[in-house]
Coordinates of C-alpha atoms and ligand atoms in Angstrom, one line a residue:
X98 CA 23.0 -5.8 5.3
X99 CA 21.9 -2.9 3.2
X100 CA 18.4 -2.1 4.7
X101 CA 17.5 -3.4 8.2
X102 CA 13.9 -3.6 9.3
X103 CA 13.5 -4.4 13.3
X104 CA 9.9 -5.6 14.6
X105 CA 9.4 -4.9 18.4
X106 CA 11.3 -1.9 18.4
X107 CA 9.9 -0.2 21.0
X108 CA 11.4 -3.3 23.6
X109 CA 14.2 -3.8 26.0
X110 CA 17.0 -4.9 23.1
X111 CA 14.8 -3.0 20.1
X112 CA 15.4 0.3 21.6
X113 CA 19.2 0.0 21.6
X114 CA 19.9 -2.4 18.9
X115 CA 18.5 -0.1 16.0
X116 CA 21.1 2.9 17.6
X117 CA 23.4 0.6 17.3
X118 CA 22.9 -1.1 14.2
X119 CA 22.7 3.0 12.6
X120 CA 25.8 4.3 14.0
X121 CA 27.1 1.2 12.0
X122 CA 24.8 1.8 9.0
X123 CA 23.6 4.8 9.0
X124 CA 20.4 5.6 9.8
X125 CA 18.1 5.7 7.0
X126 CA 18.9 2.1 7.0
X127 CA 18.1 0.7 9.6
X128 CA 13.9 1.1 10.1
X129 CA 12.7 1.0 13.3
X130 CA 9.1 -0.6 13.7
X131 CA 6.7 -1.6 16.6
X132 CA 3.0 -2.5 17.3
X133 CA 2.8 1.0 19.1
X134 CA 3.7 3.8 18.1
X135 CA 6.9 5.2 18.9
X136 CA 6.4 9.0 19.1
X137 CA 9.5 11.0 20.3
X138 CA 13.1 9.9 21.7
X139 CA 16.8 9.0 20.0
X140 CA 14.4 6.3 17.8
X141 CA 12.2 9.0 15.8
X142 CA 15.4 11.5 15.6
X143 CA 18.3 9.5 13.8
X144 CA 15.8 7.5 11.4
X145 CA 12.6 6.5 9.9
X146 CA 10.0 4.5 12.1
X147 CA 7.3 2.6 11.5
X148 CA 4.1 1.4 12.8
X149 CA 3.9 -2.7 12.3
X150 CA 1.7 -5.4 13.7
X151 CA 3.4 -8.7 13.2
X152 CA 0.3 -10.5 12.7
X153 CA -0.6 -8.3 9.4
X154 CA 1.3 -9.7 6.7
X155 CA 0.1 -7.2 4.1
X156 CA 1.8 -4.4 6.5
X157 CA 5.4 -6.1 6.9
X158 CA 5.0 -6.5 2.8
X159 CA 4.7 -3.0 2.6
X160 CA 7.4 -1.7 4.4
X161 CA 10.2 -4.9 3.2
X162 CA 9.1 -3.0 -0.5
X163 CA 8.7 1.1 0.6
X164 CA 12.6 0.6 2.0
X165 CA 14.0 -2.2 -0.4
X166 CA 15.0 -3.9 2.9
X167 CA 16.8 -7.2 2.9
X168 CA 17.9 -8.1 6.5
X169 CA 15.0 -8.5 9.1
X170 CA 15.6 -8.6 12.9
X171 CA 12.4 -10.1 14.3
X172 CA 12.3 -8.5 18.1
X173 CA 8.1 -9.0 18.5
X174 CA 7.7 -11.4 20.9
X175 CA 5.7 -11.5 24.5
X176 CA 8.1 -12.2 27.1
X177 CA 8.1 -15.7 29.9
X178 CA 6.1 -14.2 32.7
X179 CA 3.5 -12.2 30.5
X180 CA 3.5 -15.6 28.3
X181 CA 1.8 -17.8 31.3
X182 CA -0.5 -15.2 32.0
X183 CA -1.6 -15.2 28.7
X184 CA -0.7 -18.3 26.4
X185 CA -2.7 -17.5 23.8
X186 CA -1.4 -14.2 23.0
X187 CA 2.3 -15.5 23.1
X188 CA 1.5 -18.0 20.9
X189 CA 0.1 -15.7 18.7
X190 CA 2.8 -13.3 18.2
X191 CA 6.0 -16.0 19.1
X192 CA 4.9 -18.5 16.3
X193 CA 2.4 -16.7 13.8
X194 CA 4.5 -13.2 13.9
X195 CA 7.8 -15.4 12.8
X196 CA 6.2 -17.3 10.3
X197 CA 4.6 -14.0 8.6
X198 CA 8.3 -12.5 8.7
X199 CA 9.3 -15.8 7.6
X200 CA 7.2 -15.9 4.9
X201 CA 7.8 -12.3 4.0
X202 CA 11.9 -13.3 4.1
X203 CA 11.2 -16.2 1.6
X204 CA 9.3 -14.2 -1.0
X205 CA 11.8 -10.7 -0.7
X206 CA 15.0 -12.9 -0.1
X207 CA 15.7 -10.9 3.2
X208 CA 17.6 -12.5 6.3
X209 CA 16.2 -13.2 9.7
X210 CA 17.9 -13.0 12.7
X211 CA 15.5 -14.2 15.1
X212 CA 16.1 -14.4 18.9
X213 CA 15.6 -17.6 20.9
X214 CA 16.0 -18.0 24.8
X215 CA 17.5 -19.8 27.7
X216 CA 13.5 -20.3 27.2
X217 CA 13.9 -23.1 24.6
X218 CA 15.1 -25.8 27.6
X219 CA 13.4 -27.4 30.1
X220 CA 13.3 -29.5 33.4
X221 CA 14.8 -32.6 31.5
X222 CA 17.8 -30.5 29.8
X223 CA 21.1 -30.7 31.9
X224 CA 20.9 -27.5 33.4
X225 CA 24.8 -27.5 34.2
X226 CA 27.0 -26.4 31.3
X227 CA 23.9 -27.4 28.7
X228 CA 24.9 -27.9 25.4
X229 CA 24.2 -26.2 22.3
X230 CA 22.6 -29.8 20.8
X231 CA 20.9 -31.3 24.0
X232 CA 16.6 -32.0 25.3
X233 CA 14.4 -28.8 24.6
X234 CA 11.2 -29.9 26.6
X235 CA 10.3 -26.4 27.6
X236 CA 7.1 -25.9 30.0
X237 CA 6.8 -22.2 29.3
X238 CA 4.5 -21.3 26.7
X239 CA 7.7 -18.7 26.0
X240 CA 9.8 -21.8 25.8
X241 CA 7.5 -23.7 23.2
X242 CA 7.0 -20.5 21.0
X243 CA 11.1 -20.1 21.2
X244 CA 11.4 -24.1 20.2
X245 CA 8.8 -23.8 17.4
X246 CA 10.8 -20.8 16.3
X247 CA 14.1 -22.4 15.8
X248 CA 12.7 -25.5 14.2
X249 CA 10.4 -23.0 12.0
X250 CA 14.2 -20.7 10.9
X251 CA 16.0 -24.5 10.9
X252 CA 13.4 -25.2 8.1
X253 CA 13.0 -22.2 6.3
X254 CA 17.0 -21.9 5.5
X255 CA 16.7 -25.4 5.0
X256 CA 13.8 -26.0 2.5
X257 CA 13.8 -22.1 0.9
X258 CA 17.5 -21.1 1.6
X259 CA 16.1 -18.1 3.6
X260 CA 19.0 -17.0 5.5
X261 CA 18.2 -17.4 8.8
X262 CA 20.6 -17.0 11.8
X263 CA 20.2 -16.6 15.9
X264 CA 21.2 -16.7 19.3
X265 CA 19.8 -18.2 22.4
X266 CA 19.2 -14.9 24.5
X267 CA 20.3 -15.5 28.5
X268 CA 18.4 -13.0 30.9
X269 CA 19.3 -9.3 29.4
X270 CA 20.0 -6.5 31.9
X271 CA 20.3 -2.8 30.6
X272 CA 19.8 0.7 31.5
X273 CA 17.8 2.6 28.9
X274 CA 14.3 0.7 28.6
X275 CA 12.6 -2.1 31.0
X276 CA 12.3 -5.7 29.9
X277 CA 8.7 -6.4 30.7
X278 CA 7.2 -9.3 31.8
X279 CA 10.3 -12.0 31.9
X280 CA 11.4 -14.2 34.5
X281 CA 15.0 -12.6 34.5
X282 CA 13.6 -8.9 35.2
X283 CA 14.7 -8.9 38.4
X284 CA 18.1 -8.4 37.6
X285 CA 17.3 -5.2 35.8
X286 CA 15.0 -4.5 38.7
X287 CA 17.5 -4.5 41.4
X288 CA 19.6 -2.2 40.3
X289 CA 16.9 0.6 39.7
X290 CA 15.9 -0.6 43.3
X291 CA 19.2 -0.4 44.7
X292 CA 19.7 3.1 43.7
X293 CA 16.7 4.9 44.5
X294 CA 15.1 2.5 48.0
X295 CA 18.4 0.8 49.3
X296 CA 16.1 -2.2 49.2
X297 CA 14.8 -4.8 46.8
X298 CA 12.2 -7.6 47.2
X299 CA 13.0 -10.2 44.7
X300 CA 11.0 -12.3 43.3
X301 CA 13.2 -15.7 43.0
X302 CA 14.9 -17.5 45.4
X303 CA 18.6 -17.5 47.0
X304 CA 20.5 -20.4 45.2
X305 CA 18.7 -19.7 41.8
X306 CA 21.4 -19.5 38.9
X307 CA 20.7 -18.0 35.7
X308 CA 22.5 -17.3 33.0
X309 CA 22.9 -13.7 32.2
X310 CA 24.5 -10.9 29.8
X311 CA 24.6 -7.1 29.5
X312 CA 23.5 -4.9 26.8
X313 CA 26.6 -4.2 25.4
X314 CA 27.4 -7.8 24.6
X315 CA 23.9 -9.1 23.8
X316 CA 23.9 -6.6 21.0
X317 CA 27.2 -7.5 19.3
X318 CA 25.9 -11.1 19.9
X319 CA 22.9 -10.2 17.6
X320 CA 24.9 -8.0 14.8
X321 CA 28.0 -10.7 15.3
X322 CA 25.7 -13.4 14.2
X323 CA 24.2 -11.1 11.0
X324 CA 27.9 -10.3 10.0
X325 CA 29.0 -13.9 10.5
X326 CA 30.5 -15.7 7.7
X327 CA 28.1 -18.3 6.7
X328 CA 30.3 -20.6 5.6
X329 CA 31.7 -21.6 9.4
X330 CA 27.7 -21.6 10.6
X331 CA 27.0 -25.1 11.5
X332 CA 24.1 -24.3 14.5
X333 CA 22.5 -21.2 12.5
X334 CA 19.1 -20.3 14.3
X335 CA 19.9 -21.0 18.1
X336 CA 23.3 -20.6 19.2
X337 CA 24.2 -21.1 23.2
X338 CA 25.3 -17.4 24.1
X339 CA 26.2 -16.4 27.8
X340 CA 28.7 -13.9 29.4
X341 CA 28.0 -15.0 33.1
X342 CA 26.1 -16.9 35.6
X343 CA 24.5 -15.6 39.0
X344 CA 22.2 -15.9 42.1
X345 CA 19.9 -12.9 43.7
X346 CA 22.7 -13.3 46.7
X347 CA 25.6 -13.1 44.4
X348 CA 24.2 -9.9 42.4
X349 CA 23.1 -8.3 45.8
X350 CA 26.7 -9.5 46.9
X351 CA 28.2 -7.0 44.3
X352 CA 25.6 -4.2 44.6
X353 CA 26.8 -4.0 48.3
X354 CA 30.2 -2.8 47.0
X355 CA 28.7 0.3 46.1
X356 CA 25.5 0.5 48.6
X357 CA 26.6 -1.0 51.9
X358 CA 23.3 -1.2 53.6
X359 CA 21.5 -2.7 50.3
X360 CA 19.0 -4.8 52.2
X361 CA 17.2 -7.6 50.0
X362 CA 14.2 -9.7 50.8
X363 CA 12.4 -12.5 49.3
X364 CA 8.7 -12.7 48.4
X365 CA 9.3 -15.8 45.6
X366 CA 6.5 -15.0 42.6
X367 CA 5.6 -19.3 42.3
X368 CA 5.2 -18.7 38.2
X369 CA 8.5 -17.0 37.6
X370 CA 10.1 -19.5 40.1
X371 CA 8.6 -22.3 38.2
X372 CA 10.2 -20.8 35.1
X373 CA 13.3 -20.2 36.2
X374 CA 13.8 -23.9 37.9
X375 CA 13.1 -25.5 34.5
X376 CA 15.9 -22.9 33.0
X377 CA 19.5 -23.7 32.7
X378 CA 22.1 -22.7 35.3
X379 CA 24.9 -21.8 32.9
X380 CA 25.1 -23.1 28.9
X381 CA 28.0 -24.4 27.4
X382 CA 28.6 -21.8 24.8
X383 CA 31.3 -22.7 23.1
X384 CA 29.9 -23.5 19.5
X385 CA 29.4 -20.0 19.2
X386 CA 33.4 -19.1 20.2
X387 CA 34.2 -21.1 18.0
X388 CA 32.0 -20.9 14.7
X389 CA 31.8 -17.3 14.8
X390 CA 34.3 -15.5 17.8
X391 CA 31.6 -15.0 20.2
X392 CA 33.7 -13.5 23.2
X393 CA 31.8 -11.4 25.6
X394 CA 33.2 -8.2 27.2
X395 CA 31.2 -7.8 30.3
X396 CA 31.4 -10.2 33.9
X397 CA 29.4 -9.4 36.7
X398 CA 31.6 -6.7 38.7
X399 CA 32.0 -4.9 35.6
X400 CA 28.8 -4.7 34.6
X401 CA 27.4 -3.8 38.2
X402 CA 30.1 -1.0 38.3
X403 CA 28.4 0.5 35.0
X404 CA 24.8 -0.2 35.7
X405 CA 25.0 2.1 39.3
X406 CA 27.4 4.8 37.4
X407 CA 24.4 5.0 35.1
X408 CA 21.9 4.8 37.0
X409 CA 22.8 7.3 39.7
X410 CA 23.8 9.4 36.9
X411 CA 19.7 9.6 35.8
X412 CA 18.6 10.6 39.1
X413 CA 15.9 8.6 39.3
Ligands
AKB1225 C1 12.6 -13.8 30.0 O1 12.9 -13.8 31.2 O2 11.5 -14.2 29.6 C2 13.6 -13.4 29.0 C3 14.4 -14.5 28.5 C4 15.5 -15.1 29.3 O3 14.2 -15.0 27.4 N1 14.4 -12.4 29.6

């Protein structure tokens, strides 16, 4: 990876992958992009950023030539919740946006890492321990866009030799921006909740597992998979990834440890409990241990510990 371009920048992972991904290559490598603008913040001071839609093809062109850029990590996306609400739109940017990046790869010999989801599976996928090669019959528009997208990188590398690698993203939880719009937000939310209210009204229901991860670990999941030796890559576009697997009454459980009288409730949202039924409880993720030394850092207790150090810490 000599020049990085990231679409959807301005997102949950965006915002702290491209930090990342300069402290490693220095900043005037790595070029930050996103539909909106992005104005101010760490993003505009350590390195060049860019306004692209991932619908115009003509603009993505432009910038793959102004920075000579050959790796491409393809963040635009509309998240599960947001998705129902408004299929079209997710359809849009989930399948067109990837195939214009796609096709912009293909013709400037870039790679894509493109990130799929827990989203990919669906009601009829065995939701204990699912494995890496198993039934994807999602019922999320989120999910179809996130199957379309692996079979759309499966073919590219396949038919054009377009380098294409991924992971299959569990909920994210992180501290520095908000996810916005999935059906694993609450986990993010809680915390913030926690801290400031005491209290949190979550939108699942008790007994509803989910796999999860924390910052730190999804993003050396995504640069693991981009520094990856090819050559042991049998599942390129859509490995399993997961670093744990909880309830609302397990995470509440462990928030309690530091806020005694955290006090949750339950008003269940029907469309993000419909989601999240038809989601794995935990994935088998072993493929990616062993093709390419996935090995998260980060279990629940440790990453509740951090989340409310940080948090308190930005007096919210
Ligand atoms: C969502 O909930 O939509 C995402 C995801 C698991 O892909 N966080």
């Amino acid at each position: 990876m000599k020049n990085i371009l990231i679409t959807g920048c301005g997102g949950q992972i965006g915002s702290e992958l491209a930090l990342e991904l300069r402290k490693r290559y220095g900043g005037d490598h790595v070029i930050v992009s996103d539909v909106r603008p992005i104005l101010e913040g760490p993003l505009v001071q350590t390195g060049p950023v860019e306004v692209i839609d991932v619908l115009d093809i003509t603009r993505i062109v432009a910038i793959v030539k102004k920075y000579d850029i050959d790796t491409i990590y393809h963040l635009a996306a509309v998240l599960s919740a947001v998705g129902e609400a408004k299929p079209q739109l997710a359809w849009s940017i989930g399948v067109n946006g990837l195939y214009n990046v796609l096709e912009v790869a293909r013709e400037y010999r870039c790679a894509v890492f493109f990130p799929s989801s827990i989203g990919a599976f669906g009601p009829t996928t065995p939701l204990d321990f699912t494995p890496q090669d198993t039934i994807q019959r999602p019922v999320s528009m989120y999910g179809v866009t996130k199957v379309t997208g692996e079979l759309l990188c499966d073919y590219y590398h396949r038919r054009f030799q377009v380098d294409t690698r991924g992971v299959r993203f569990p909920g994210i939880i992180s501290n520095v921006a908000p996810p916005g719009g999935g059906t694993t937000d609450y986990a993010v939310e809680i915390y913030y909740e926690a801290v400031k209210s005491g209290r949190y009204v979550c939108p699942l229901r008790a007994g509803t597992f989910l796999d999860m991860m924390y910052m730190p670990d999804a993003l050396d999941a995504a640069i693991g998979i981009m520094e990856a030796d090819s050559a042991f890559l049998k599942h390129r576009n859509s490995f399993n990834v997961t670093a744990m697997s909880f309830d609302p009454e397990m995470i509440a459980g462990e928030i309690r440890k530091y806020i005694p009288g955290f006090v949750m409730e339950y008003d269940v949202d029907p469309v993000k409990q419909g989601i999240a039924d038809s989601w794995p409880n935990r994935m088998d993720d072993s493929c990616a241990r062993e093709e390419w030394g996935w090995n998260p850092k980060y279990d629940l207790e440790a990453m509740t510990g951090d989340m409310i150090k940080v948090i308190r810490g930005k007096r919210i």
